[in-house]
């Protein structure tokens, strides 16, 4: 999923940075949807070594995602042997954005790695909205397709809401259909699918046996893609939830009360160590390139949270990259498998 990326200095802001200027940056940046990029094993090794020097536990999203993919592979094989059915995921890509093409390519590889069939429709940038809707209609009616994903962002001349709403709710493996979000928000109702990135955040907490019930949780950012559904999921887990957004007064004070922080802003190193309650758990969804002359690419990837400061205060932290990113695709594969099982009444 593509998003705006912000370049800034490659290190956490100095401690002399004023609180008011930090709040100003927060107000400017909240609500920007994050994105997932490929994991750098060397970077994860570095942050793992850093975590060993602190009291914070490293929440290894790469390792958890691999475990989940192994589980999916076994289930796909069991389903194929029992019913002859292979789960199928269709992805629609409009335009020639390099980042979107990379994400689609990664999703296709991930499908192949677990035995899920992958279909892909590549449409030119100047395609009409009707042409995209025709592809969706075809996939809606195709029994071999159990999940449909429209790669965002779409070209500016298209109505994103109309296109996403055209995906049948039974195949909405991205979890963005308003009926799925509505069910997520209602007590006593269950969505057919939960959005992949927020679902991955909660799954990391579960897999690391981090208690959510009764805890104070703060979600930074209120995007439809991550922030809002993450808050709903935390509430369903019986957390007391606050959302910090672009109109929030005293955001640092609210964040400092949190036992669990999910940051989904898209602003490099915005959350400082002084904003974090000692012992808090941090799930950092942000993934932002910052200038780094020592890198062959000229930049490195960092999260919304200043990692070097957070590991000295928090009890557990996700690295960037290697935290939430790998989980997003794992949850997409899991949703596709769930869809196929539901259609064919396979337990």
Short mmCIF file of C-alpha atoms in Angstrom, two decimals:
data_model
loop_
_atom_site.label_atom_id
_atom_site.label_comp_id
_atom_site.label_asym_id
_atom_site.label_seq_id
_atom_site.Cartn_x
_atom_site.Cartn_y
_atom_site.Cartn_z
CA UNK A 1 0.00 0.00 0.00
CA UNK A 2 1.59 3.21 -1.09
CA UNK A 3 1.90 6.35 0.99
CA UNK A 4 3.69 9.65 1.15
CA UNK A 5 7.24 9.31 2.43
CA UNK A 6 9.02 12.01 4.36
CA UNK A 7 12.78 12.57 4.26
CA UNK A 8 14.43 14.04 7.32
CA UNK A 9 17.63 13.70 9.29
CA UNK A 10 18.88 10.14 9.77
CA UNK A 11 19.11 10.40 13.56
CA UNK A 12 16.55 11.06 16.26
CA UNK A 13 15.97 14.73 16.94
CA UNK A 14 18.22 16.13 19.64
CA UNK A 15 16.89 16.41 23.18
CA UNK A 16 17.05 20.16 22.89
CA UNK A 17 14.19 20.15 20.37
CA UNK A 18 11.35 22.14 21.92
CA UNK A 19 8.12 20.47 22.95
CA UNK A 20 6.08 23.01 21.01
CA UNK A 21 7.88 22.29 17.75
CA UNK A 22 7.40 18.55 18.25
CA UNK A 23 3.70 19.08 18.81
CA UNK A 24 3.58 21.21 15.67
CA UNK A 25 5.17 18.40 13.66
CA UNK A 26 2.67 15.98 15.17
CA UNK A 27 -0.26 18.16 14.18
CA UNK A 28 1.12 18.45 10.68
CA UNK A 29 1.71 14.77 10.10
CA UNK A 30 -0.97 12.70 11.86
CA UNK A 31 -3.21 10.59 9.67
CA UNK A 32 -0.68 9.77 6.93
CA UNK A 33 -1.11 6.12 5.97
CA UNK A 34 2.02 4.02 6.43
CA UNK A 35 3.34 1.48 3.98
CA UNK A 36 5.18 -1.79 3.98
CA UNK A 37 8.57 -2.21 2.35
CA UNK A 38 10.87 -5.19 2.07
CA UNK A 39 12.84 -6.31 5.08
CA UNK A 40 16.56 -5.59 5.40
CA UNK A 41 18.12 -8.48 7.33
CA UNK A 42 21.23 -6.47 8.16
CA UNK A 43 19.13 -3.68 9.65
CA UNK A 44 17.16 -6.12 11.78
CA UNK A 45 20.43 -7.67 12.99
CA UNK A 46 21.62 -4.23 14.01
CA UNK A 47 18.47 -3.34 15.92
CA UNK A 48 18.39 -6.77 17.54
CA UNK A 49 21.90 -6.17 18.84
CA UNK A 50 20.80 -2.76 20.12
CA UNK A 51 17.83 -4.33 21.89
CA UNK A 52 20.13 -6.75 23.70
CA UNK A 53 21.86 -3.79 25.28
CA UNK A 54 18.61 -2.55 26.80
CA UNK A 55 15.73 -3.85 28.84
CA UNK A 56 13.34 -3.74 25.88
CA UNK A 57 12.32 -6.98 24.17
CA UNK A 58 12.54 -7.02 20.39
CA UNK A 59 9.17 -7.93 18.84
CA UNK A 60 10.39 -9.75 15.74
CA UNK A 61 7.70 -9.38 13.09
CA UNK A 62 9.80 -11.19 10.51
CA UNK A 63 10.02 -14.32 12.66
CA UNK A 64 6.31 -14.25 13.58
CA UNK A 65 5.29 -13.70 9.95
CA UNK A 66 7.36 -16.72 8.91
CA UNK A 67 5.65 -18.83 11.57
CA UNK A 68 2.24 -17.71 10.29
CA UNK A 69 3.19 -18.38 6.66
CA UNK A 70 4.29 -21.89 7.65
CA UNK A 71 0.91 -22.42 9.29
CA UNK A 72 -0.86 -21.14 6.17
CA UNK A 73 1.22 -23.40 3.92
CA UNK A 74 0.16 -26.44 5.95
CA UNK A 75 -3.52 -25.43 5.87
CA UNK A 76 -3.50 -24.68 2.13
CA UNK A 77 -1.98 -28.13 1.52
CA UNK A 78 -4.54 -29.82 3.78
CA UNK A 79 -7.40 -28.04 2.02
CA UNK A 80 -6.09 -28.90 -1.43
CA UNK A 81 -5.73 -32.58 -0.54
CA UNK A 82 -9.17 -32.78 1.08
CA UNK A 83 -11.22 -30.76 -1.41
CA UNK A 84 -9.08 -30.08 -4.46
CA UNK A 85 -9.59 -26.34 -3.86
CA UNK A 86 -6.65 -23.91 -3.94
CA UNK A 87 -7.23 -20.43 -2.43
CA UNK A 88 -6.89 -17.65 -4.99
CA UNK A 89 -6.00 -13.97 -4.63
CA UNK A 90 -6.54 -11.44 -7.41
CA UNK A 91 -4.68 -8.13 -7.37
CA UNK A 92 -5.61 -5.15 -9.54
CA UNK A 93 -2.83 -2.64 -10.26
CA UNK A 94 -3.60 0.57 -12.12
CA UNK A 95 -0.73 2.71 -13.41
CA UNK A 96 3.03 2.33 -13.32
CA UNK A 97 4.04 3.51 -9.84
CA UNK A 98 7.24 1.70 -8.98
CA UNK A 99 6.39 1.35 -5.30
CA UNK A 100 2.96 -0.12 -6.04
CA UNK A 101 4.46 -2.51 -8.59
CA UNK A 102 6.99 -3.63 -5.96
CA UNK A 103 4.27 -4.27 -3.39
CA UNK A 104 2.24 -6.29 -5.89
CA UNK A 105 5.31 -8.31 -6.86
CA UNK A 106 6.02 -9.05 -3.19
CA UNK A 107 2.42 -10.16 -2.62
CA UNK A 108 2.62 -12.46 -5.63
CA UNK A 109 5.82 -14.06 -4.31
CA UNK A 110 4.24 -14.45 -0.89
CA UNK A 111 1.23 -16.23 -2.42
CA UNK A 112 3.50 -18.61 -4.31
CA UNK A 113 5.49 -19.36 -1.15
CA UNK A 114 2.40 -20.69 0.67
CA UNK A 115 0.64 -22.34 -2.27
CA UNK A 116 -2.03 -19.70 -2.92
CA UNK A 117 -2.91 -18.99 -6.55
CA UNK A 118 -2.15 -15.42 -7.58
CA UNK A 119 -3.95 -13.55 -10.36
CA UNK A 120 -2.94 -10.09 -11.49
CA UNK A 121 -4.57 -7.42 -13.65
CA UNK A 122 -2.26 -4.61 -14.75
CA UNK A 123 -4.10 -1.64 -16.20
CA UNK A 124 -2.57 1.51 -17.71
CA UNK A 125 -2.64 4.82 -15.85
CA UNK A 126 -5.26 6.29 -18.20
CA UNK A 127 -7.71 3.42 -17.72
CA UNK A 128 -11.27 4.43 -16.99
CA UNK A 129 -13.01 3.75 -13.73
CA UNK A 130 -15.44 1.55 -15.64
CA UNK A 131 -12.59 -0.67 -16.86
CA UNK A 132 -11.40 -1.21 -13.30
CA UNK A 133 -14.96 -1.96 -12.17
CA UNK A 134 -15.28 -4.52 -14.98
CA UNK A 135 -12.22 -6.39 -13.69
CA UNK A 136 -13.61 -6.34 -10.17
CA UNK A 137 -16.94 -7.66 -11.45
CA UNK A 138 -15.17 -10.49 -13.24
CA UNK A 139 -13.22 -11.46 -10.12
CA UNK A 140 -16.37 -11.14 -8.01
CA UNK A 141 -18.00 -13.79 -10.22
CA UNK A 142 -14.94 -16.07 -10.50
CA UNK A 143 -15.26 -18.99 -8.04
CA UNK A 144 -11.50 -19.61 -8.15
CA UNK A 145 -10.88 -16.14 -6.70
CA UNK A 146 -11.40 -15.95 -2.95
CA UNK A 147 -9.84 -12.55 -2.34
CA UNK A 148 -9.65 -9.32 -4.33
CA UNK A 149 -7.16 -6.57 -3.58
CA UNK A 150 -7.10 -3.20 -5.36
CA UNK A 151 -3.63 -1.74 -5.01
CA UNK A 152 -3.73 1.82 -3.65
CA UNK A 153 -3.31 4.63 -4.43
CA UNK A 154 -5.42 4.77 -7.55
CA UNK A 155 -4.95 7.47 -10.23
CA UNK A 156 -6.47 10.78 -9.23
CA UNK A 157 -9.24 10.63 -11.84
CA UNK A 158 -10.77 7.56 -10.17
CA UNK A 159 -13.18 7.47 -7.26
CA UNK A 160 -11.42 5.23 -4.76
CA UNK A 161 -14.51 4.77 -2.63
CA UNK A 162 -16.64 3.56 -5.56
CA UNK A 163 -13.99 1.08 -6.61
CA UNK A 164 -13.34 -0.35 -3.14
CA UNK A 165 -17.09 -0.62 -2.50
CA UNK A 166 -17.47 -2.68 -5.70
CA UNK A 167 -15.48 -5.57 -4.21
CA UNK A 168 -17.86 -8.19 -2.83
CA UNK A 169 -17.69 -8.18 0.94
CA UNK A 170 -17.09 -11.96 0.87
CA UNK A 171 -13.85 -11.32 -1.06
CA UNK A 172 -12.76 -8.11 0.68
CA UNK A 173 -9.53 -9.58 2.09
CA UNK A 174 -8.14 -6.06 2.61
CA UNK A 175 -10.97 -5.47 5.08
CA UNK A 176 -11.80 -2.01 3.73
CA UNK A 177 -15.44 -2.56 2.75
CA UNK A 178 -17.66 -0.26 4.84
CA UNK A 179 -19.74 -3.24 5.99
CA UNK A 180 -16.62 -4.97 7.32
CA UNK A 181 -15.51 -1.80 9.10
CA UNK A 182 -19.04 -1.27 10.43
CA UNK A 183 -19.16 -4.78 11.86
CA UNK A 184 -15.73 -4.27 13.38
CA UNK A 185 -17.08 -1.21 15.21
CA UNK A 186 -20.17 -2.93 16.60
CA UNK A 187 -20.28 -5.06 19.74
CA UNK A 188 -21.67 -8.51 19.06
CA UNK A 189 -20.88 -8.35 15.34
CA UNK A 190 -17.87 -9.85 13.57
CA UNK A 191 -16.42 -8.59 10.28
CA UNK A 192 -15.72 -11.14 7.58
CA UNK A 193 -12.21 -9.67 7.34
CA UNK A 194 -10.07 -7.36 9.45
CA UNK A 195 -7.70 -4.86 7.73
CA UNK A 196 -4.32 -6.52 7.38
CA UNK A 197 -1.94 -4.06 9.06
CA UNK A 198 -4.02 -3.49 12.23
CA UNK A 199 -4.69 -7.22 12.39
CA UNK A 200 -0.94 -7.82 12.22
CA UNK A 201 -0.35 -5.39 15.08
CA UNK A 202 -2.76 -7.25 17.37
CA UNK A 203 -1.37 -10.61 16.27
CA UNK A 204 2.13 -9.52 17.33
CA UNK A 205 0.81 -8.66 20.79
CA UNK A 206 -0.92 -12.04 21.02
CA UNK A 207 2.09 -14.04 19.83
CA UNK A 208 4.31 -12.33 22.39
CA UNK A 209 1.74 -12.97 25.13
CA UNK A 210 1.33 -9.26 25.80
CA UNK A 211 -1.87 -8.66 27.74
CA UNK A 212 -4.28 -6.13 26.23
CA UNK A 213 -7.33 -6.47 28.47
CA UNK A 214 -7.71 -3.57 30.86
CA UNK A 215 -4.62 -1.78 29.56
CA UNK A 216 -4.45 1.83 28.45
CA UNK A 217 -3.73 1.96 24.73
CA UNK A 218 -2.97 4.96 22.54
CA UNK A 219 -3.19 4.89 18.75
CA UNK A 220 -1.33 7.70 17.03
CA UNK A 221 -3.04 8.51 13.74
CA UNK A 222 -6.64 7.97 12.64
CA UNK A 223 -6.39 6.82 9.02
CA UNK A 224 -9.03 4.45 7.66
CA UNK A 225 -6.24 2.02 6.75
CA UNK A 226 -4.53 1.62 10.14
CA UNK A 227 -5.29 4.06 12.95
CA UNK A 228 -9.06 3.81 13.14
CA UNK A 229 -9.36 0.01 12.74
CA UNK A 230 -6.42 -0.51 15.14
CA UNK A 231 -8.31 1.47 17.79
CA UNK A 232 -11.45 -0.61 17.17
CA UNK A 233 -9.48 -3.86 17.51
CA UNK A 234 -7.89 -2.74 20.76
CA UNK A 235 -11.32 -1.83 22.10
CA UNK A 236 -12.62 -5.29 21.15
CA UNK A 237 -9.73 -6.68 23.21
CA UNK A 238 -11.03 -4.69 26.23
CA UNK A 239 -8.32 -2.02 26.23
CA UNK A 240 -9.15 1.56 27.19
CA UNK A 241 -8.32 3.37 23.97
CA UNK A 242 -7.34 6.94 23.12
CA UNK A 243 -6.63 8.21 19.61
CA UNK A 244 -4.11 11.01 19.19
CA UNK A 245 -4.69 12.94 15.97
CA UNK A 246 -4.10 16.27 14.26
CA UNK A 247 -6.48 18.19 16.56
CA UNK A 248 -5.34 16.61 19.83
CA UNK A 249 -4.18 18.95 22.57
CA UNK A 250 -1.19 17.84 24.68
CA UNK A 251 -0.46 14.68 22.64
CA UNK A 252 2.73 13.91 24.56
CA UNK A 253 0.82 13.85 27.85
CA UNK A 254 -1.76 11.40 26.47
CA UNK A 255 0.85 9.14 24.88
CA UNK A 256 2.85 9.05 28.12
CA UNK A 257 -0.11 7.38 29.88
CA UNK A 258 -0.21 4.43 27.48
CA UNK A 259 0.66 0.85 28.34
CA UNK A 260 0.45 0.04 24.62
CA UNK A 261 1.29 2.44 21.81
CA UNK A 262 0.47 1.81 18.15
CA UNK A 263 1.98 4.57 16.02
CA UNK A 264 0.74 4.92 12.43
CA UNK A 265 1.72 8.41 11.37
CA UNK A 266 4.43 8.25 8.71
CA UNK A 267 6.72 10.78 10.39
CA UNK A 268 10.29 9.69 11.09
CA UNK A 269 11.38 9.55 14.75
CA UNK A 270 8.46 11.69 15.89
CA UNK A 271 7.75 9.88 19.17
CA UNK A 272 10.59 10.53 21.62
CA UNK A 273 11.71 8.46 24.57
CA UNK A 274 10.38 11.14 26.92
CA UNK A 275 6.87 10.56 25.49
CA UNK A 276 6.91 6.88 26.56
CA UNK A 277 5.74 5.45 29.87
CA UNK A 278 8.39 3.16 31.40
CA UNK A 279 7.52 -0.45 30.55
CA UNK A 280 5.15 0.42 27.71
CA UNK A 281 4.86 -1.80 24.62
CA UNK A 282 5.38 -0.09 21.27
CA UNK A 283 4.08 -1.27 17.90
CA UNK A 284 5.62 1.05 15.29
CA UNK A 285 3.72 0.93 11.99
CA UNK A 286 5.58 3.85 10.41
CA UNK A 287 8.26 3.17 7.85
CA UNK A 288 10.06 6.26 6.64
CA UNK A 289 13.22 6.86 4.58
CA UNK A 290 15.71 9.28 6.11
CA UNK A 291 18.95 10.59 4.66
CA UNK A 292 21.92 8.32 5.31
CA UNK A 293 25.12 9.05 3.35
CA UNK A 294 26.63 5.79 4.63
CA UNK A 295 23.95 3.72 2.89
CA UNK A 296 24.43 2.66 -0.75
CA UNK A 297 20.88 3.87 -1.39
CA UNK A 298 21.54 7.21 0.29
CA UNK A 299 18.85 6.61 2.89
CA UNK A 300 17.77 4.19 5.60
CA UNK A 301 14.37 3.23 6.95
CA UNK A 302 13.15 4.25 10.40
CA UNK A 303 9.82 4.22 12.21
CA UNK A 304 7.63 6.87 13.79
CA UNK A 305 9.25 6.14 17.15
CA UNK A 306 12.86 7.05 17.96
CA UNK A 307 14.10 3.49 18.42
CA UNK A 308 17.37 4.36 20.15
CA UNK A 309 15.44 6.19 22.87
CA UNK A 310 12.46 3.83 23.02
CA UNK A 311 14.48 0.70 23.83
CA UNK A 312 15.76 2.41 26.97
CA UNK A 313 12.24 3.01 28.27
CA UNK A 314 9.81 0.49 26.78
CA UNK A 315 9.44 -3.18 27.73
CA UNK A 316 8.99 -4.32 24.12
CA UNK A 317 9.41 -2.60 20.74
CA UNK A 318 8.97 -3.53 17.08
CA UNK A 319 11.97 -2.68 14.88
CA UNK A 320 11.68 -0.86 11.56
CA UNK A 321 11.95 -2.58 9.21
CA UNK A 322 11.24 -6.12 10.36
CA UNK A 323 8.32 -5.43 12.68
CA UNK A 324 4.83 -4.74 11.37
CA UNK A 325 5.73 -4.77 7.66
CA UNK A 326 6.13 -8.55 7.23
CA UNK A 327 2.97 -9.10 9.25
CA UNK A 328 0.80 -7.14 6.80
CA UNK A 329 1.38 -9.56 3.94
CA UNK A 330 1.09 -12.56 6.28
CA UNK A 331 -2.36 -11.31 7.34
CA UNK A 332 -3.38 -10.83 3.70
CA UNK A 333 -2.51 -14.47 3.01
CA UNK A 334 -4.36 -15.53 6.15
CA UNK A 335 -7.48 -13.58 5.12
CA UNK A 336 -7.40 -15.22 1.67
CA UNK A 337 -7.22 -18.67 3.26
CA UNK A 338 -10.08 -17.78 5.64
CA UNK A 339 -12.19 -16.71 2.65
CA UNK A 340 -11.57 -19.95 0.77
CA UNK A 341 -12.38 -22.03 3.85
CA UNK A 342 -15.59 -20.09 4.44
CA UNK A 343 -16.83 -20.51 0.86
CA UNK A 344 -16.18 -24.25 0.87
CA UNK A 345 -17.23 -24.89 4.49
CA UNK A 346 -13.83 -26.32 5.24
CA UNK A 347 -12.87 -26.57 8.89
#
